[in-house]
Coordinates of N, CA and C in Angstrom, one line a residue:
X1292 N 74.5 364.6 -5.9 CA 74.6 363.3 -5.1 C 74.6 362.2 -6.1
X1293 N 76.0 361.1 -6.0 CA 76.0 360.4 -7.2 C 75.0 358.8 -6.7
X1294 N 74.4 358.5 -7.6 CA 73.8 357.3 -7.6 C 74.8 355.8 -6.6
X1295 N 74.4 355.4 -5.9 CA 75.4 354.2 -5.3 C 75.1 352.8 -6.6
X1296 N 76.1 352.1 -6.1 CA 76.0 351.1 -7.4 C 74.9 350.3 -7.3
X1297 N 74.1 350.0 -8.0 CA 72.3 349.4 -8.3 C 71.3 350.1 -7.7
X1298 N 72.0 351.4 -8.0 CA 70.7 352.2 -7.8 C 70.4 353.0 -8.7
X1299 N 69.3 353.6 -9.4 CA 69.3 354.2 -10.1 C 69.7 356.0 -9.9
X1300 N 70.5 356.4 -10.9 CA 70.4 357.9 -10.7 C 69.5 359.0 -10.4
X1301 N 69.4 360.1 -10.0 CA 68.2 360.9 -9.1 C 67.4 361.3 -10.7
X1302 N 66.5 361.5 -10.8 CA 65.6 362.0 -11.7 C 65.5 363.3 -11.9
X1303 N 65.4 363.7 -12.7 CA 65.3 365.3 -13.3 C 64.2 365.6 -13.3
X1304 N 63.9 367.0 -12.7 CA 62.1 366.9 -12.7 C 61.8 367.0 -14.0
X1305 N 60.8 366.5 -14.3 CA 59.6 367.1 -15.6 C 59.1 368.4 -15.3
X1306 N 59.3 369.2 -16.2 CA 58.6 370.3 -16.9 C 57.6 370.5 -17.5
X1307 N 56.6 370.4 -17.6 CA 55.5 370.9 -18.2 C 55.3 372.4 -18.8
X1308 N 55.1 372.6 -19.9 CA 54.2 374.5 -20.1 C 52.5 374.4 -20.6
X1309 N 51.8 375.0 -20.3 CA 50.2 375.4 -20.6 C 50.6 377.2 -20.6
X1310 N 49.3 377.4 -21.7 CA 49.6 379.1 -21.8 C 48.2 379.6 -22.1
X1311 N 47.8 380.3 -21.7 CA 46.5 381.0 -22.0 C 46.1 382.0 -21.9
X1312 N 45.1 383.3 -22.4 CA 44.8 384.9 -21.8 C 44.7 384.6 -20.7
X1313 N 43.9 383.2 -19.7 CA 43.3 383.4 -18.4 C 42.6 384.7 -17.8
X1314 N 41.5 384.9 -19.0 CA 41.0 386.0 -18.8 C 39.5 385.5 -18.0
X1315 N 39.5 386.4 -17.0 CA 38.2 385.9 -16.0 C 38.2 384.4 -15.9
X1316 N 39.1 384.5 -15.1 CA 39.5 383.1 -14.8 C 37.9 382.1 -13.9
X1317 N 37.6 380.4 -14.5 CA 36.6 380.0 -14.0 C 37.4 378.6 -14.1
X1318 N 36.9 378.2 -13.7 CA 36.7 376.2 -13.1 C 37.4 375.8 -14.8
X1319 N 36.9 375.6 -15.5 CA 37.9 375.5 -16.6 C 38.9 375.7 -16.5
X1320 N 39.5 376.2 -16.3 CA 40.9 377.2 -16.6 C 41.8 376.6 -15.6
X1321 N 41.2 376.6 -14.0 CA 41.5 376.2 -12.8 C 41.6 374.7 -13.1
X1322 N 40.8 374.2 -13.4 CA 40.9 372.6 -14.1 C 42.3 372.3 -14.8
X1323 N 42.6 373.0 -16.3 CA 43.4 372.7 -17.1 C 44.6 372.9 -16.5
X1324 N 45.1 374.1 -15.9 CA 46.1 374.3 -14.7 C 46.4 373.1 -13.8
X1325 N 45.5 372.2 -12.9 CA 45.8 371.6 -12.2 C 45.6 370.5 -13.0
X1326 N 45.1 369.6 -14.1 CA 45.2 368.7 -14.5 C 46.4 368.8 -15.5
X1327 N 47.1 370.0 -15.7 CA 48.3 369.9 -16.3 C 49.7 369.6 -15.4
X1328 N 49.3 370.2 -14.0 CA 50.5 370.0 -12.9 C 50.3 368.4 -12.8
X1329 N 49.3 367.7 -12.6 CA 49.5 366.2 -12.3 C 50.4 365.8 -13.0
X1330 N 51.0 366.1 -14.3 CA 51.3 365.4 -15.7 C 53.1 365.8 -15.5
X1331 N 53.4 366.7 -14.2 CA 54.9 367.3 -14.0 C 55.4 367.5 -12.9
X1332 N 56.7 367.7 -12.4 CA 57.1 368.3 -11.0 C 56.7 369.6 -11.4
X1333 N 57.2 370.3 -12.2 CA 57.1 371.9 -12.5 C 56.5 371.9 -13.2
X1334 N 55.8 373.8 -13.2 CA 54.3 373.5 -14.7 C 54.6 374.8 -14.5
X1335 N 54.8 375.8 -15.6 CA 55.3 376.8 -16.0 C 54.3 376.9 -16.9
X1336 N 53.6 378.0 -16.2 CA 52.4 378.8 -17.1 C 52.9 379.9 -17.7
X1337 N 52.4 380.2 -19.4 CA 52.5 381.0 -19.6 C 51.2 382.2 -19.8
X1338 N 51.3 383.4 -19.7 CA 50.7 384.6 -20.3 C 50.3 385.1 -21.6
X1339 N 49.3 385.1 -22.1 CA 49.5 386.3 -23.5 C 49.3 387.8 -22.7
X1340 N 49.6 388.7 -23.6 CA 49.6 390.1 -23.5 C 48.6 390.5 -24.2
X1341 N 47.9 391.8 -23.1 CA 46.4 392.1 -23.6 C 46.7 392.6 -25.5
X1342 N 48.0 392.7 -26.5 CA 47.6 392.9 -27.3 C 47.6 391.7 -28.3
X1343 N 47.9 390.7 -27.5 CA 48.0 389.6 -28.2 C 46.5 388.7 -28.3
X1344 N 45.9 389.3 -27.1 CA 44.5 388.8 -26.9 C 43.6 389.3 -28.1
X1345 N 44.3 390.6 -28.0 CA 43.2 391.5 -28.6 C 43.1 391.2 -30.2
X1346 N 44.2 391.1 -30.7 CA 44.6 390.5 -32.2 C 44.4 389.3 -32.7
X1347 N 44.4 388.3 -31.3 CA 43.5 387.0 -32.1 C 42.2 386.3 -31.4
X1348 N 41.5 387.6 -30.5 CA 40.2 387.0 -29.8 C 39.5 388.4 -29.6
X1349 N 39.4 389.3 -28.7 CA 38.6 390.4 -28.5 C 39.9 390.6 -27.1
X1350 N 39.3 392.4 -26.6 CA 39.9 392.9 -25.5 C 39.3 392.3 -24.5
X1351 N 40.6 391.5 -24.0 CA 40.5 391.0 -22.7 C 40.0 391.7 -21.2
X1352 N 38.9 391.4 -20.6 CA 38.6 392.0 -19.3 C 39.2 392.4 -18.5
X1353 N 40.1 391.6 -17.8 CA 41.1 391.5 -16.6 C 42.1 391.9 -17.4
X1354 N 42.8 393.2 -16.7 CA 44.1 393.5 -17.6 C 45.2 393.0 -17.5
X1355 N 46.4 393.3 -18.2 CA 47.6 392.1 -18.0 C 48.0 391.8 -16.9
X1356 N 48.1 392.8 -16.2 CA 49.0 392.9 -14.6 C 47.8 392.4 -14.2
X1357 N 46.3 392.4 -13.9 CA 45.4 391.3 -13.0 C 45.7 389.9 -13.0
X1358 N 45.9 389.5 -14.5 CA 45.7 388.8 -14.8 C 46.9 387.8 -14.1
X1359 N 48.4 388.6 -14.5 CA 49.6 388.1 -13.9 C 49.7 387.9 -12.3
X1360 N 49.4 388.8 -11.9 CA 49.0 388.9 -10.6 C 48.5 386.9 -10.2
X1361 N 46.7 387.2 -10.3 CA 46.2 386.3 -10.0 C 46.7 384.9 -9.9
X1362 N 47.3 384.5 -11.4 CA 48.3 383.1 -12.1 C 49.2 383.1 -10.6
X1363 N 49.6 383.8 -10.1 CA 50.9 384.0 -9.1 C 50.5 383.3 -8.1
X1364 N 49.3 382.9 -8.0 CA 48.8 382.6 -6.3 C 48.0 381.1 -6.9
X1365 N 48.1 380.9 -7.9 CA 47.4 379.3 -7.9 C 48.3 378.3 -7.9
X1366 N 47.9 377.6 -7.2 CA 48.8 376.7 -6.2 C 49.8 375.6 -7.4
X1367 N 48.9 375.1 -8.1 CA 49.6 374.3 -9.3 C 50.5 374.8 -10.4
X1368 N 50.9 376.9 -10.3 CA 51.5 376.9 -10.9 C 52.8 377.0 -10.5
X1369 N 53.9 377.2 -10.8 CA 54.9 377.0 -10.0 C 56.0 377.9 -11.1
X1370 N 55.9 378.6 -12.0 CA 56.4 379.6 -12.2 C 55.6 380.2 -13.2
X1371 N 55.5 381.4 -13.7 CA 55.1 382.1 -14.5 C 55.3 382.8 -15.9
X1372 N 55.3 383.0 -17.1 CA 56.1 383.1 -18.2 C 54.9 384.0 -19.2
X1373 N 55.2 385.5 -18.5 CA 54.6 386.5 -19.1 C 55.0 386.7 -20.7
X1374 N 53.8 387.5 -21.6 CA 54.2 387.9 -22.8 C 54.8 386.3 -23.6
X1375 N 53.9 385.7 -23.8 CA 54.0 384.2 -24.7 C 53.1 384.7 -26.1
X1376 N 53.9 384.3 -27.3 CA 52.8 384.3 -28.3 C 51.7 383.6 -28.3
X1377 N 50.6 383.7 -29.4 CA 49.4 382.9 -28.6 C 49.3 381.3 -29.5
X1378 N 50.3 381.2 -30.4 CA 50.5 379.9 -30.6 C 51.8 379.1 -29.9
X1379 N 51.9 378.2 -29.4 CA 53.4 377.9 -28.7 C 54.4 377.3 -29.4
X1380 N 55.3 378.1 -29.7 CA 56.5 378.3 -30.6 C 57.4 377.3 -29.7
X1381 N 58.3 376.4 -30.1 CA 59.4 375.7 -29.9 C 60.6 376.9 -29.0
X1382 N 61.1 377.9 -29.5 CA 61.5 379.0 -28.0 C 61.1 379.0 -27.4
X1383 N 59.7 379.3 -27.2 CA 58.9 379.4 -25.8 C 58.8 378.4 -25.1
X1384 N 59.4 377.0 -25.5 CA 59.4 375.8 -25.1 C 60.7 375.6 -24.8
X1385 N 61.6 376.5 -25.4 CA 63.2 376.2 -24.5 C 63.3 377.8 -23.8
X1386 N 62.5 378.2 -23.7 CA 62.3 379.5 -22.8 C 62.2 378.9 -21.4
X1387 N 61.0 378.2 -21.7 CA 60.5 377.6 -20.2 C 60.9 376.5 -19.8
X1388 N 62.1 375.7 -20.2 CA 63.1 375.0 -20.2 C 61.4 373.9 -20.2
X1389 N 60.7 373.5 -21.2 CA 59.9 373.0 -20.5 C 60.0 371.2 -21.6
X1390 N 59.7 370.0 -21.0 CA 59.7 369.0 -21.4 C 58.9 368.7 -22.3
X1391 N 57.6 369.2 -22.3 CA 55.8 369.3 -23.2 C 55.2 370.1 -22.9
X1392 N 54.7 370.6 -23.8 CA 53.5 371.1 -24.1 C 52.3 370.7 -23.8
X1393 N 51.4 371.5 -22.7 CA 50.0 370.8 -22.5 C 49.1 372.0 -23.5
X1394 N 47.7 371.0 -24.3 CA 47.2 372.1 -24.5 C 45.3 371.7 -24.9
X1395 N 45.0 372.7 -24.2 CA 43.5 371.7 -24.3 C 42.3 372.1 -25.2

């Protein structure tokens, strides 16, 4: 739909990414999630993979599929982006077609 004359053109949503194990997920976690959606239209979470946990923290409790699972049902996220390295690489940033990086 084209802009009429002195109006401004429609806006492109903002993208957001946040990425974490979200292992045993608590109020923390639920916090950064939804104080990262305020900051976008879209907020594209991403995942690590239990071997990714395991190689730069300890074996994660909740296993990968819990964990994917769960992310799927909180309301602030609005897509999901399994298997992310655990530092956030610039791909993973045009993976998630995302505008910024939140990170806390």
């Amino acid at each position: 739909m084209a802009a009429k004359v002195g109006e401004a053109p429609p806006r492109k949503p903002v993208r957001g990414y946040i990425d974490g194990c979200w292992d045993i997920m608590h109020s923390g976690h639920y916090n950064a999630i939804r104080q990262a959606k305020a900051l976008c239209d879209v907020l594209v979470v991403g995942v690590h993979t239990d071997a990714v946990i395991a190689e730069n923290k300890a074996m994660p409790v909740m296993r990968q599929a819990e964990r994917y699972a769960l992310l799927e049902h909180i309301k602030w996220a609005d897509e999901i982006l399994p298997d992310v390295p655990y530092s956030p690489e610039l791909a993973t940033l045009d993976l998630a077609n995302a505008d910024f990086c939140v990170h806390g």
